[in-house]
Coordinates of C-alpha atoms and ligand atoms in Angstrom, one line a residue:
X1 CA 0.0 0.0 0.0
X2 CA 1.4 3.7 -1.0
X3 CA 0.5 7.0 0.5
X4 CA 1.0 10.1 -0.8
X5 CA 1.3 12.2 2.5
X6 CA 3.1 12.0 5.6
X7 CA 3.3 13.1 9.3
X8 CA 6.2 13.9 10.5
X9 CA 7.1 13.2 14.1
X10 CA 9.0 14.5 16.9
X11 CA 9.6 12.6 20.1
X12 CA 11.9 13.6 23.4
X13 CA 12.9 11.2 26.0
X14 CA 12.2 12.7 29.6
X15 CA 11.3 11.5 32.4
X16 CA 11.8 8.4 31.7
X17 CA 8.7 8.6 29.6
X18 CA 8.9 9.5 25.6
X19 CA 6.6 12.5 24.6
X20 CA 5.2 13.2 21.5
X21 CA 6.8 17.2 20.9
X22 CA 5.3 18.2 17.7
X23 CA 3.3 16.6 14.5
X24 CA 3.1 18.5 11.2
X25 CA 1.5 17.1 8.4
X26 CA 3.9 17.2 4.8
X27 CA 3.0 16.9 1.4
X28 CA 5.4 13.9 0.5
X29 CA 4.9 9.9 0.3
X30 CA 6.6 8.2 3.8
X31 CA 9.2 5.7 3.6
X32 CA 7.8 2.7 2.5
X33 CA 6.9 -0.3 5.4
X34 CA 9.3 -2.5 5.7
X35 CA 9.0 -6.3 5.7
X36 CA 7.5 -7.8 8.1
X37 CA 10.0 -10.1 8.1
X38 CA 12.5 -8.1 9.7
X39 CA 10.5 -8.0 12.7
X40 CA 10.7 -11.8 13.6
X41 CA 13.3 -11.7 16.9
X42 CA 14.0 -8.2 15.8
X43 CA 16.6 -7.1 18.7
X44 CA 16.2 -3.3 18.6
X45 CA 13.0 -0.6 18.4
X46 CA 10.2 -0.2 16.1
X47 CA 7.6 1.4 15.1
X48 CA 4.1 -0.2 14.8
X49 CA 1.3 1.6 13.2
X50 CA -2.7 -0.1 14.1
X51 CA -6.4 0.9 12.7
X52 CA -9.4 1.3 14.4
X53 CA -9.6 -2.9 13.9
X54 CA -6.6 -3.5 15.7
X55 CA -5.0 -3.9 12.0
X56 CA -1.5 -3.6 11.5
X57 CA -0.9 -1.2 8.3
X58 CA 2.9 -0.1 8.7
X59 CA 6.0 -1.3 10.1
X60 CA 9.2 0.8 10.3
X61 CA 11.8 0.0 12.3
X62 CA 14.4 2.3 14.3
X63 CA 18.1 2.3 15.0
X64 CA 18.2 2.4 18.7
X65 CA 17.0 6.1 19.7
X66 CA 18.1 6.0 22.7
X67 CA 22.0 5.0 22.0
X68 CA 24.5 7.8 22.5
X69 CA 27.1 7.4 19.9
X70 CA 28.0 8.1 17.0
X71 CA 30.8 5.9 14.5
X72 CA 33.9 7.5 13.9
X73 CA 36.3 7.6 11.4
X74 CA 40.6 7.5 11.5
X75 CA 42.4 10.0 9.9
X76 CA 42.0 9.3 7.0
X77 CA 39.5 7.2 4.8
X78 CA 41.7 4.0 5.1
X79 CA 41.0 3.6 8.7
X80 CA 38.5 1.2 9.7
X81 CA 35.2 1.9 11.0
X82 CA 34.8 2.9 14.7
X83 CA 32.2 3.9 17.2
X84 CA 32.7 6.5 20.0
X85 CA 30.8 7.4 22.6
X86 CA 29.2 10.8 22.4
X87 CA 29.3 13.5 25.3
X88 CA 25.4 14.6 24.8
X89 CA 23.0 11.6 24.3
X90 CA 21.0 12.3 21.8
X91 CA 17.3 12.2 23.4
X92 CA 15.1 13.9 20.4
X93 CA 14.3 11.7 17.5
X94 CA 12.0 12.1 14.4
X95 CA 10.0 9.6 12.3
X96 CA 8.4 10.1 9.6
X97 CA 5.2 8.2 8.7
X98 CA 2.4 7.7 6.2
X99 CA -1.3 9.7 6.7
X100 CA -3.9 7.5 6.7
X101 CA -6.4 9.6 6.6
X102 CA -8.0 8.3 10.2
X103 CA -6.8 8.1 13.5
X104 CA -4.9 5.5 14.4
X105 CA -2.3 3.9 17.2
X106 CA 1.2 4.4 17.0
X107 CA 3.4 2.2 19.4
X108 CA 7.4 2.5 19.3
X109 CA 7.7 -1.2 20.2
X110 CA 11.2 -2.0 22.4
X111 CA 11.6 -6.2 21.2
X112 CA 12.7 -7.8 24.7
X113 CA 15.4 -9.4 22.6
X114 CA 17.4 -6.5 22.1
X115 CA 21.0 -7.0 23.2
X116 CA 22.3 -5.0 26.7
X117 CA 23.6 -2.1 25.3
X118 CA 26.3 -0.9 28.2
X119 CA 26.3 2.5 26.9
X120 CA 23.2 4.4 27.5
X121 CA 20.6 2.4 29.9
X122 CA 17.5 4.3 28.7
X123 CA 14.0 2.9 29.2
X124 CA 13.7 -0.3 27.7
X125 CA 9.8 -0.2 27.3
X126 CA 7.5 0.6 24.9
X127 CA 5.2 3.6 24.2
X128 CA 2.0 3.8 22.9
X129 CA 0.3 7.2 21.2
X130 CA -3.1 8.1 19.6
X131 CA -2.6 9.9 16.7
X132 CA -5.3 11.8 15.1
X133 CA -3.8 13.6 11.6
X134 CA -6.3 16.5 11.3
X135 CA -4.3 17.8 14.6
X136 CA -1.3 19.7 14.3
X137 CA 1.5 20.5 17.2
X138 CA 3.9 22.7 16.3
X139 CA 7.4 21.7 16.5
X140 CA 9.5 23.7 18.6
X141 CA 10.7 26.7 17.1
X142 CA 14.2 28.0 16.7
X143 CA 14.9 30.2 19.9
X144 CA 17.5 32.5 20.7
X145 CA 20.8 30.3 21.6
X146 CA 21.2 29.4 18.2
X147 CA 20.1 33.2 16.7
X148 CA 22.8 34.4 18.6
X149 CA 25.4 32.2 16.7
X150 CA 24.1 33.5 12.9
X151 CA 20.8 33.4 11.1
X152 CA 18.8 31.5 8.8
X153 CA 19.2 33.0 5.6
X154 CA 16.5 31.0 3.7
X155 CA 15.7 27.9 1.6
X156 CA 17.0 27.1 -1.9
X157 CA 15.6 24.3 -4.0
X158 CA 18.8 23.5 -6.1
X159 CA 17.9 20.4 -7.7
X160 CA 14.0 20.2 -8.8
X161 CA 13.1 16.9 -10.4
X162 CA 9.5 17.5 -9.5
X163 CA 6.8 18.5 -6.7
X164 CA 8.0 17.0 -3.4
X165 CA 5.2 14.5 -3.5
X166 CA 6.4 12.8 -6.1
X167 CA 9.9 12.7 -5.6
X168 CA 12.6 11.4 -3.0
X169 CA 14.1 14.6 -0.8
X170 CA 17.1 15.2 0.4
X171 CA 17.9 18.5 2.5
X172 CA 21.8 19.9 3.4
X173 CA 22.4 22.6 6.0
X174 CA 25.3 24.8 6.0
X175 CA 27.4 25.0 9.2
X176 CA 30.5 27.0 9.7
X177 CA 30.0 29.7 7.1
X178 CA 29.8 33.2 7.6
X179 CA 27.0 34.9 5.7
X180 CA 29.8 35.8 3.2
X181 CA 30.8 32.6 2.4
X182 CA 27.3 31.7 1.4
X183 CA 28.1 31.5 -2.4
X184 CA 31.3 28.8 -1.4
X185 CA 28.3 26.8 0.8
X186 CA 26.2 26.7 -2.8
X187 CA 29.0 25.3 -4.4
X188 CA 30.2 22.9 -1.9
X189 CA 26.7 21.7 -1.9
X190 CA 26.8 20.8 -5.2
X191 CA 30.0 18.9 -5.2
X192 CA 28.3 17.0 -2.9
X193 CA 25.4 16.8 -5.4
X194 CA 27.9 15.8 -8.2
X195 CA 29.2 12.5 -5.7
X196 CA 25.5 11.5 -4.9
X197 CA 23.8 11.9 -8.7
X198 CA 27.0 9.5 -9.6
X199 CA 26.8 7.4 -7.5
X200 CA 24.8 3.8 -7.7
X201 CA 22.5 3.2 -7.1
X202 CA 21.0 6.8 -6.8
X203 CA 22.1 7.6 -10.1
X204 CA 18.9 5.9 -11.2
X205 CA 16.8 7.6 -9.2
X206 CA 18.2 10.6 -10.0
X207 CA 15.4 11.7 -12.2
X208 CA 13.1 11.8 -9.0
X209 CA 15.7 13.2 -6.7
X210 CA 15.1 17.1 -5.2
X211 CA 18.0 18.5 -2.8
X212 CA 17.3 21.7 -1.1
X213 CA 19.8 23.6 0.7
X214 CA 19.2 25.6 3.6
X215 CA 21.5 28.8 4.2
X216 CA 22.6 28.9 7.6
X217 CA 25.0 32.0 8.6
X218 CA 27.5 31.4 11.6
X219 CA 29.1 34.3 13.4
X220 CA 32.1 32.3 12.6
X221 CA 33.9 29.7 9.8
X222 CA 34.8 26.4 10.3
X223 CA 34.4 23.8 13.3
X224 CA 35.9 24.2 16.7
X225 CA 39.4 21.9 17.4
X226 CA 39.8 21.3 21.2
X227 CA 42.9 20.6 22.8
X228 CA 42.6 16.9 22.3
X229 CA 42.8 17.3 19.0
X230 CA 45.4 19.5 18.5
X231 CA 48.6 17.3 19.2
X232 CA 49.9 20.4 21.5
X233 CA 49.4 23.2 19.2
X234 CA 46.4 25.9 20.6
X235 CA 43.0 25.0 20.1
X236 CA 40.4 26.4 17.9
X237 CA 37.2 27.4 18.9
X238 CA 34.6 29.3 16.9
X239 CA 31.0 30.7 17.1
X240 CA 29.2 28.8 14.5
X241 CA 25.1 27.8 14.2
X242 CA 24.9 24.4 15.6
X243 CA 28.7 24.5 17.4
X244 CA 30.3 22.0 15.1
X245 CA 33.5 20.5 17.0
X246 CA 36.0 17.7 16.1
X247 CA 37.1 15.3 18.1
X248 CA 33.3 14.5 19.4
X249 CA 34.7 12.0 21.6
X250 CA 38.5 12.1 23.0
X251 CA 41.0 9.9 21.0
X252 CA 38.6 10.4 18.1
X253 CA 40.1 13.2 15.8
X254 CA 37.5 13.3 13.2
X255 CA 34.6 12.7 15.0
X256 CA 32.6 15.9 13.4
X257 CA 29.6 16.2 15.8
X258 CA 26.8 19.5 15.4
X259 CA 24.2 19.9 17.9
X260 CA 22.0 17.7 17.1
X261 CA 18.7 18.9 18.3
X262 CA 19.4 22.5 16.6
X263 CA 19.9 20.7 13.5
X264 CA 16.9 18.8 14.2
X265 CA 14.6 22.1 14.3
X266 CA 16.2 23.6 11.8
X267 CA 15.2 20.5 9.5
X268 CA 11.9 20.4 11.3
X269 CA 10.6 24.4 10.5
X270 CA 12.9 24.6 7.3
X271 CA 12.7 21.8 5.3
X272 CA 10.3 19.4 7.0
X273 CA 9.7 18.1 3.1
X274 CA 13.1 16.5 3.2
X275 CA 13.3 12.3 3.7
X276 CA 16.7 13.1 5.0
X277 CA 18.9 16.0 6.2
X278 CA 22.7 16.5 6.3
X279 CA 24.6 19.3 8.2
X280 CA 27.9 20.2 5.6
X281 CA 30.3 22.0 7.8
X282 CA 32.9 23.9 6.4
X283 CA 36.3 22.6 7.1
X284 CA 38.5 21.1 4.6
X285 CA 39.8 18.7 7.6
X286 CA 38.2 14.9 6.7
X287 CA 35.5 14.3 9.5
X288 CA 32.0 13.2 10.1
X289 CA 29.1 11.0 12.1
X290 CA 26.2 9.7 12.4
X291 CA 22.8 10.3 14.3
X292 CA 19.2 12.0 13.2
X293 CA 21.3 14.5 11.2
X294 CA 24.3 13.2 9.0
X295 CA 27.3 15.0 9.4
X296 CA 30.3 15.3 7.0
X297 CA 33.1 18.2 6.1
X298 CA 33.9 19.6 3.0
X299 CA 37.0 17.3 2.5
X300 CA 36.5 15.6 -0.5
X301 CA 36.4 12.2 0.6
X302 CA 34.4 12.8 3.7
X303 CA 30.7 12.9 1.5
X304 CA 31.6 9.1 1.5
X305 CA 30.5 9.2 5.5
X306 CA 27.5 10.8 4.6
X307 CA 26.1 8.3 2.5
X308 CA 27.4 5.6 4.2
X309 CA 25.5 6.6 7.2
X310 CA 22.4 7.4 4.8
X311 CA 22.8 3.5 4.0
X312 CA 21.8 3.1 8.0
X313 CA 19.2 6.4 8.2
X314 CA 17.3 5.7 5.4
X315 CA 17.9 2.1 4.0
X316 CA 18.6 0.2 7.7
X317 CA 21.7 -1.4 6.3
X318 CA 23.9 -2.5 9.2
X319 CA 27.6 -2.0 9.6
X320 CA 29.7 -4.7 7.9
X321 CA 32.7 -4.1 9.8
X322 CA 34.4 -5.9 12.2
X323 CA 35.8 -3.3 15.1
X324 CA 34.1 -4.8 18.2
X325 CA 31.3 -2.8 19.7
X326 CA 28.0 -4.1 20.7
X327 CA 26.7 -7.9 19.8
X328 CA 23.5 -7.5 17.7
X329 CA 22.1 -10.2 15.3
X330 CA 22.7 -10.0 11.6
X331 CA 19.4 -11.8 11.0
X332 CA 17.7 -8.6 11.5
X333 CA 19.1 -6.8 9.1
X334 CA 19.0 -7.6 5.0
X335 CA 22.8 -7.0 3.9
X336 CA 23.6 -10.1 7.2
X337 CA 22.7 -13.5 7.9
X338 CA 24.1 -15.6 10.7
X339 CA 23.0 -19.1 8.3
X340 CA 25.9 -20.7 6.1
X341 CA 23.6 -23.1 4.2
X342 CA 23.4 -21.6 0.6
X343 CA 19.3 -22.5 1.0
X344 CA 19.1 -20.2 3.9
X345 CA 21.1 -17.1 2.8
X346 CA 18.6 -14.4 2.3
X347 CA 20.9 -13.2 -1.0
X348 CA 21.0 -16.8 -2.0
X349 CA 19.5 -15.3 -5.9
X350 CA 22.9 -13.2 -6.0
X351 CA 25.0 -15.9 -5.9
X352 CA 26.9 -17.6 -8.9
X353 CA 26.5 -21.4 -9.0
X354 CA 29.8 -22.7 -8.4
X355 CA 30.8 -20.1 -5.7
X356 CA 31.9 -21.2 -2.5
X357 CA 29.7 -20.9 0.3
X358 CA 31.1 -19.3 2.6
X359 CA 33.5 -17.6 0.2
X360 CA 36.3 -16.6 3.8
X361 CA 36.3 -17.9 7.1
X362 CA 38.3 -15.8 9.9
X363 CA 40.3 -17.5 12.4
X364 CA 37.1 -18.3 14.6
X365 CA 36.5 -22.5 14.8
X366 CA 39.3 -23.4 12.6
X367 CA 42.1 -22.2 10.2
X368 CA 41.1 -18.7 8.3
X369 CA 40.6 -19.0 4.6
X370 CA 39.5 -17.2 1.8
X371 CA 38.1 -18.6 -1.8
X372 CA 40.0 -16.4 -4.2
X373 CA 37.2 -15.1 -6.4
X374 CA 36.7 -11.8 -8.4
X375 CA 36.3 -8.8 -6.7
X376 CA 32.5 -7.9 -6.2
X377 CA 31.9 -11.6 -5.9
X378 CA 28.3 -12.2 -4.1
X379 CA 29.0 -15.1 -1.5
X380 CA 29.2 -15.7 1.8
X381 CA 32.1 -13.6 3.6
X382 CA 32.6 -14.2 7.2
X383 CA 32.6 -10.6 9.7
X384 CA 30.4 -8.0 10.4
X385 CA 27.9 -6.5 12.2
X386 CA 31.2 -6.0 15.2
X387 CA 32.3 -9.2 15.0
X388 CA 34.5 -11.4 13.6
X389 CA 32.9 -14.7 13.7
X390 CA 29.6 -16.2 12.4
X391 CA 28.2 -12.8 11.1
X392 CA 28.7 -13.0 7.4
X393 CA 28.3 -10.9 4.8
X394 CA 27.8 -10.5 1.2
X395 CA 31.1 -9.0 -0.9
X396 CA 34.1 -8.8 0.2
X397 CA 33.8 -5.2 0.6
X398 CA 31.1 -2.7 0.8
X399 CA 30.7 0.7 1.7
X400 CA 28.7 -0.6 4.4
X401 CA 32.3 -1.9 5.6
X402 CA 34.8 0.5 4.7
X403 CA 35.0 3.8 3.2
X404 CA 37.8 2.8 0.9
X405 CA 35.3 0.7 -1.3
X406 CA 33.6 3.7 -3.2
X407 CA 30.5 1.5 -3.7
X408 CA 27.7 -0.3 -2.0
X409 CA 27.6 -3.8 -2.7
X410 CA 25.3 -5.8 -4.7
X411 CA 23.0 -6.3 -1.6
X412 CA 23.1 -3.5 -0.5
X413 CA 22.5 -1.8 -3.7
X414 CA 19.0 -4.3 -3.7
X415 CA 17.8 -3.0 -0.8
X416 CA 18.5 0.9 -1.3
X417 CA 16.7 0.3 -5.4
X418 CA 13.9 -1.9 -3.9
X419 CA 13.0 1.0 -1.0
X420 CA 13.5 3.9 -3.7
X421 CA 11.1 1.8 -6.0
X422 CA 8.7 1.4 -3.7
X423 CA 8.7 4.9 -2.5
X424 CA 8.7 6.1 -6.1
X425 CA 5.9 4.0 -7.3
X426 CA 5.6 2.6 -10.9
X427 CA 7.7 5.2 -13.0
X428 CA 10.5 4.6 -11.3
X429 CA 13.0 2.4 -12.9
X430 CA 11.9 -1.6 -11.9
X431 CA 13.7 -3.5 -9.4
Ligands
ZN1 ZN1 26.8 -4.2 1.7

């Protein structure tokens, strides 16, 4: 089932209860549901949309709102994958989902399977709302701590494929530049514009692809560089919009981190059309993260971390790296399987007769070994998901895995076309 409008939802965390902050309708078709299938034993939260009748019509679930970090990146794009702790749990978090048309019940559903996560304890409940679409709360507005940092200099549609209902949205705020340096924000913009139309498998649905940019003036240019960055020479601090800093978390130099829930607002009164919002901050120092708001530098390499952490926003694609971090299962997620039998391997359709299965062992039962096949071989690679052993994946690499491989892989690349199709509806290019 397709909808062509959406509601777009804010929740805080408080209290240990989660509120429902604002509601505003929006002109654009939701994310499409997602299978039910990724709900059986599904370890983390979700969203779970009911009728009057007590029938289920939408499923969408959530990376962990409640989780306080962020992944980080080395210093430069060959390093692995990492996650840090962040300072500031992030507490607010948005979801966007289809108008019925009637009232109906909205549960964010915490599964009783999901994994102790040592980071951030938060409630580990679920929450149940009535949601009635002819309301409308507003969401907070921008208030003065941010004003007195710069201004919001207005909304630019640079891209326009078509009205916002019919077409996928993507949103980029500036941070970092001074309301002079609004013409090098427009232009940086579109280099990232120039990576992302490129780039599979967007490039198809380019046609159907709007990008607006909001203009966001800081008293200040760049991002702040505490101490603990700054291998003994001074520190850098600056006045900028939504306080971009580096070195989000100590020992992680380019950890980029905004504040979030200013970028949040921002995206909520200025663009609420957008699917998905990016903060660009102006530094040519390679940085970035994660969270409700993507966040990447000017640094040429570094709009690889923003659509690698689209893959997770947008698409749900799990981490295919190794670094240790928290155990989750790779059932739950459609670019992982835990299952070694080539009958069970939810990519099974991908795979070549005659390749191994699995394709590379890691030193976890036995000896370590690795098939040599072709790169972009689909098979059965053992590591992922933050661990080493029986998580497997489907390539060897995958932007999913490391930002060195300038391309998702060909499961991956299935589930990002089969969402955009959906989302799209029948003129856009057929799975
Ligand atoms: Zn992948």
């Amino acid at each position: 089932m397709r909808w062509d409008k959406s509601l777009r939802l804010d929740f805080r965390f408080q209290n240990a209860n989660v509120v429902l902050t604002s509601q505003t309708p929006v002109g654009i078709i939701p994310p499409p549901s997602d299978p039910s299938e990724w709900l059986d034993g599904y370890t983390g939260y979700y969203v779970r949309l009911t009728d009057g009748d007590g029938r289920v019509f939408y499923v969408q679930t959530l990376r962990d709102p409640f989780r306080s970090e962020a992944e980080t990146y080395g210093d430069d794009e060959s390093s692995p994958l990492d996650y840090a702790i962040l300072k500031e749990p992030e507490v607010e978090f948005s979801i966007l989902v289809p108008d019925p048309g009637f009232t109906f019940t909205l549960e964010i559903v915490n599964n009783p399977l999901q994994p102790e996560i040592p980071i951030y304890r938060l409630a580990r409940q679920s929450f149940t709302f009535t949601i009635d679409p002819a309301e409308f709360i507003f969401p907070p507005m921008v208030v003065s701590r941010e004003v007195e940092h710069g201004a919001i200099l207005g909304v630019e549609k640079i891209i326009d494929h078509g009205p916002d209902d019919k077409c996928w949205t993507i949103c980029i705020l500036a941070e970092g530049y001074r309301a002079d340096e609004m013409p090098k924000f427009v232009s940086d913009a579109m280099k990232f514009v120039d990576t992302f139309k490129s780039f599979g498998p967007f490039d198809e649905f380019w046609h159907r692809t709007n990008v607006y940019i909001v203009k966001v003036s800081s008293t200040d240019s760049g991002a702040d560089l505490p101490a603990q960055c700054q291998d003994g020479a001074p520190p850098v601090s600056v006045d900028t919009y939504f306080n971009a800093s580096f070195c989000g978390a100590v020992g992680n130099k380019r950890l980029l981190v905004v504040d979030q829930r200013t970028a949040k607002k921002v995206w909520d009164n200025f663009a609420p059309q957008a699917h998905v919002t990016f903060a660009m901050v102006n530094s040519p120092i390679y940085g970035g993260s994660g969270g409700n708001v993507p966040v990447f530098s000017t640094n040429g390499s570094a709009a690889l971390i923003g659509i690698h952490e689209l893959g997770h926003s947008f698409f749900k694609l799990a981490d295919e790296y190794e670094t240790p971090y928290i155990n989750d299962n790779p059932d739950n997620y459609p670019n992982l399987t835990s299952r070694t039998q080539l009958a069970d391997i939810k990519w099974k359709d991908l795979i070549a007769p005659g390749t191994p299965i699995p394709t590379s062992r890691n030193a976890c039962a036995g000896d370590p070994f690795a098939h040599p096949v072709p790169d972009g071989t689909v098979g059965l690679f053992e590591g992922g998901l933050y661990q080493a052993c029986n998580v497997f994946r489907p390539e060897k690499n995958c932007l999913m895995r490391t930002l060195t491989k300038p391309g998702f892989c060909a499961v991956c690349t299935r589930v990002i076309r089969t969402k955009l199709s959906q989302l799209l509806g029948p003129d856009a290019p057929n799975v």
